[in-house]
Amino acid sequence: AQTVTQSQPEMSVQEAETVTLSCTYDTSESNYYLFWYKQPPSRQMILVIRQEAYKQQNATENRFSVNFQKAAKSFSLKISDSQLGDTAMYFCAFMISNFGNEKLTFGTGTRLTIIP
Amino acid sequence: DTAVSQTPKYLVTQMGNDKSIKCEQNLGHDTMYWYKQDSKKFLKIMFSYNNKELIINETVPNRFSPKSPDKAHLNLHINSLELGDSAVYFCASSQSGVGNQPQHFGDGTRLSIL
């Protein structure tokens, strides 16, 4: 079974600073996908960024980037120039590439607060 | 247009009652899911359906019965509600076989059992 661990229950940073959220996972699979989802107080689940395990290049989406270390099974999220709207719960998620059986396994989340 | 829509958004009911949550997606996806988010914000898969066929059932009590009349709809019926069923229930959809495509989530249904 796959597990996802987020070791930082809460974090806070000043606006405009850079913050890194950590995520580690455990799997024996070789082909899988990793995601970061954001859940603001509105409760929506919003995809932030995704990474295919077979790609060595780290994914980036504007101010969001990941540091994917496959051997270490680590998938951290870096938020640059943080903004007040980044305040949210952030969930790391793992998915095996398995046709029709593609469930997401989530970590316990990190509550991020951006301080004005 | 809302991609994945759930109704109702809030549901408050007494212990022992039966209730349903509806989910519809207009993305043309063939797979739909139900996730439960507990009071500690932990999200866990409950069920998935692929083209109306049950694929995943993660040891959910049989008081929970999903129904998929077609691939655009996945409803969740809960019998004999218990206090521990209080949670936020999320519906999601995706296209199978395209792993890097994310699952799209509805806005969730907050179920509160009195």
XYZ file of C-alpha atoms in Angstrom:
230
model
C 0.000 0.000 0.000
C 1.094 3.529 -0.727
C 1.514 6.114 2.011
C 2.063 9.855 1.843
C 3.588 11.800 4.720
C 3.487 15.543 5.270
C 5.525 16.260 8.368
C 4.591 19.932 8.777
C 1.047 20.300 10.127
C 1.274 24.103 10.088
C 3.522 26.760 8.607
C 3.428 30.525 8.380
C 5.498 33.000 6.401
C 5.512 36.694 5.664
C 3.989 37.886 2.437
C 6.482 37.920 -0.473
C 8.729 35.337 1.163
C 9.464 31.872 -0.168
C 8.176 28.777 1.599
C 8.759 25.064 1.033
C 6.289 22.376 2.031
C 7.646 18.861 2.406
C 6.140 15.569 1.278
C 7.503 12.059 1.278
C 5.838 8.918 0.003
C 6.347 5.209 0.055
C 5.660 2.900 -2.861
C 7.088 -0.075 -4.678
C 5.604 1.101 -7.974
C 7.804 2.589 -10.665
C 5.152 4.409 -12.700
C 3.085 6.930 -10.777
C 2.042 10.558 -10.529
C 2.328 13.140 -7.786
C 0.154 16.167 -7.192
C -0.171 19.123 -4.874
C -3.711 20.293 -4.190
C -4.689 23.490 -2.399
C -7.807 23.784 -0.239
C -8.609 27.380 0.750
C -11.231 28.166 3.407
C -13.853 28.004 0.655
C -13.325 24.213 0.770
C -12.618 23.779 -2.936
C -9.872 21.347 -3.970
C -7.658 23.130 -6.482
C -4.818 21.496 -8.361
C -1.572 23.414 -7.882
C 0.963 21.305 -9.729
C 1.566 17.763 -11.007
C 4.632 15.607 -11.685
C 5.048 12.396 -13.636
C 7.503 10.020 -11.948
C 9.165 9.146 -15.254
C 10.121 12.780 -15.851
C 13.372 13.929 -14.282
C 12.646 17.605 -14.837
C 10.900 19.292 -11.941
C 7.481 20.739 -12.736
C 6.865 24.471 -12.433
C 3.680 26.535 -12.602
C 4.340 30.256 -12.281
C 5.291 30.864 -8.606
C 4.952 27.179 -7.739
C 7.665 24.608 -8.311
C 8.517 21.175 -7.008
C 11.693 19.421 -6.004
C 11.125 15.817 -7.023
C 13.706 13.361 -5.709
C 12.602 9.942 -6.931
C 15.272 7.906 -5.171
C 14.516 9.618 -1.868
C 10.755 9.466 -2.563
C 10.452 13.136 -1.813
C 8.185 15.697 -3.490
C 8.397 19.155 -1.916
C 6.483 22.249 -3.043
C 8.125 25.653 -3.199
C 6.001 28.775 -3.284
C 7.901 31.894 -4.307
C 6.785 35.469 -3.651
C 3.985 34.205 -1.434
C 0.677 36.053 -1.554
C -2.209 36.365 0.887
C -4.317 34.236 -1.455
C -1.907 31.346 -0.917
C -3.279 30.882 2.596
C -4.807 27.395 2.511
C -4.403 23.726 3.385
C -1.990 22.048 1.001
C -2.257 18.347 0.284
C 0.334 16.171 -1.373
C -1.205 13.268 -3.291
C 0.024 10.132 -5.020
C -1.577 8.122 -7.794
C -0.580 4.894 -9.494
C -0.998 4.713 -13.235
C -3.532 1.890 -13.313
C -6.275 2.087 -15.896
C -9.650 2.598 -14.246
C -8.187 2.276 -10.741
C -6.598 5.665 -10.406
C -7.336 6.702 -6.839
C -5.524 9.535 -5.085
C -3.784 8.796 -1.801
C -3.436 11.991 0.210
C -1.096 13.170 2.930
C -2.484 14.720 6.099
C -2.002 18.249 4.805
C -0.074 21.368 5.785
C -1.955 24.467 6.876
C -0.122 27.444 5.378
C -0.768 30.976 6.587
C 0.637 33.986 4.745
C 1.116 36.909 7.127
C 0.581 40.430 5.759
C -20.292 26.081 -16.336
C -19.455 24.066 -13.230
C -17.375 21.028 -14.170
C -18.236 18.809 -11.193
C -21.320 19.806 -9.247
C -22.583 18.304 -6.014
C -25.888 18.846 -4.293
C -26.597 19.740 -1.627
C -23.650 21.783 -0.358
C -24.803 21.412 3.239
C -26.833 18.649 4.831
C -27.907 18.659 8.471
C -29.903 15.687 9.680
C -30.685 13.462 12.630
C -28.949 10.230 13.506
C -30.708 7.245 11.989
C -32.010 9.067 8.921
C -31.266 8.164 5.296
C -29.846 10.792 2.950
C -28.445 11.124 -0.570
C -25.819 13.321 -2.169
C -25.847 13.817 -5.925
C -22.898 14.440 -8.231
C -22.756 15.307 -11.903
C -19.820 16.078 -14.175
C -19.896 17.692 -17.611
C -16.266 17.041 -18.513
C -16.927 13.872 -20.489
C -14.838 11.835 -18.047
C -15.409 8.103 -17.679
C -14.391 7.728 -14.023
C -15.971 9.240 -10.930
C -15.022 9.073 -7.261
C -16.273 9.742 -3.768
C -13.810 10.931 -1.116
C -14.463 11.590 2.568
C -12.716 14.401 4.459
C -12.918 13.965 8.213
C -12.793 16.578 10.950
C -8.979 16.524 10.887
C -9.049 17.329 7.167
C -7.819 13.885 6.151
C -9.055 12.869 2.688
C -9.650 9.242 1.848
C -11.072 7.473 -1.181
C -14.388 5.700 -0.645
C -15.502 4.540 -4.092
C -14.714 4.868 -7.757
C -16.775 4.009 -10.799
C -15.527 3.587 -14.342
C -18.235 3.697 -17.015
C -20.905 2.884 -14.410
C -18.934 -0.079 -13.058
C -17.747 -0.162 -9.440
C -13.955 -0.325 -9.397
C -12.871 0.746 -5.916
C -14.675 0.092 -2.645
C -12.359 0.957 0.210
C -13.933 -1.055 3.052
C -16.733 1.424 3.440
C -19.675 0.270 5.627
C -22.494 -1.148 3.539
C -24.737 1.641 4.837
C -23.066 3.638 2.048
C -24.351 2.726 -1.401
C -23.067 4.517 -4.473
C -25.107 4.486 -7.659
C -24.009 5.474 -11.128
C -26.936 5.697 -13.577
C -24.560 6.840 -16.323
C -20.942 7.877 -16.548
C -21.771 11.542 -15.899
C -23.497 10.885 -12.572
C -22.448 9.262 -9.321
C -24.767 9.516 -6.347
C -24.117 8.484 -2.764
C -26.888 7.161 -0.566
C -26.294 6.715 3.149
C -28.630 4.670 5.343
C -29.025 4.854 9.117
C -26.729 7.832 9.542
C -24.341 7.755 12.506
C -22.487 10.536 14.310
C -19.223 9.344 12.761
C -20.579 10.011 9.282
C -20.235 13.750 9.897
C -17.669 14.887 7.347
C -17.229 16.669 4.047
C -17.872 14.395 1.072
C -16.187 15.231 -2.222
C -17.085 13.951 -5.635
C -14.371 13.944 -8.314
C -13.955 12.846 -11.901
C -11.140 12.015 -14.301
C -10.446 10.317 -17.599
C -8.949 6.872 -17.029
C -5.710 5.921 -18.713
C -4.505 9.505 -18.759
C -2.668 9.481 -15.461
C -1.181 12.912 -15.552
C -4.582 14.495 -15.914
C -5.784 15.624 -12.501
C -8.958 14.614 -10.834
C -11.467 17.458 -10.848
C -13.289 17.930 -7.573
C -16.707 19.230 -6.721
C -17.096 21.815 -3.965
C -17.943 19.200 -1.366
C -21.013 18.439 0.734
C -20.745 19.102 4.449
C -22.814 16.479 6.250
C -23.613 17.164 9.900
C -25.335 14.545 12.033
C -27.179 15.782 15.113
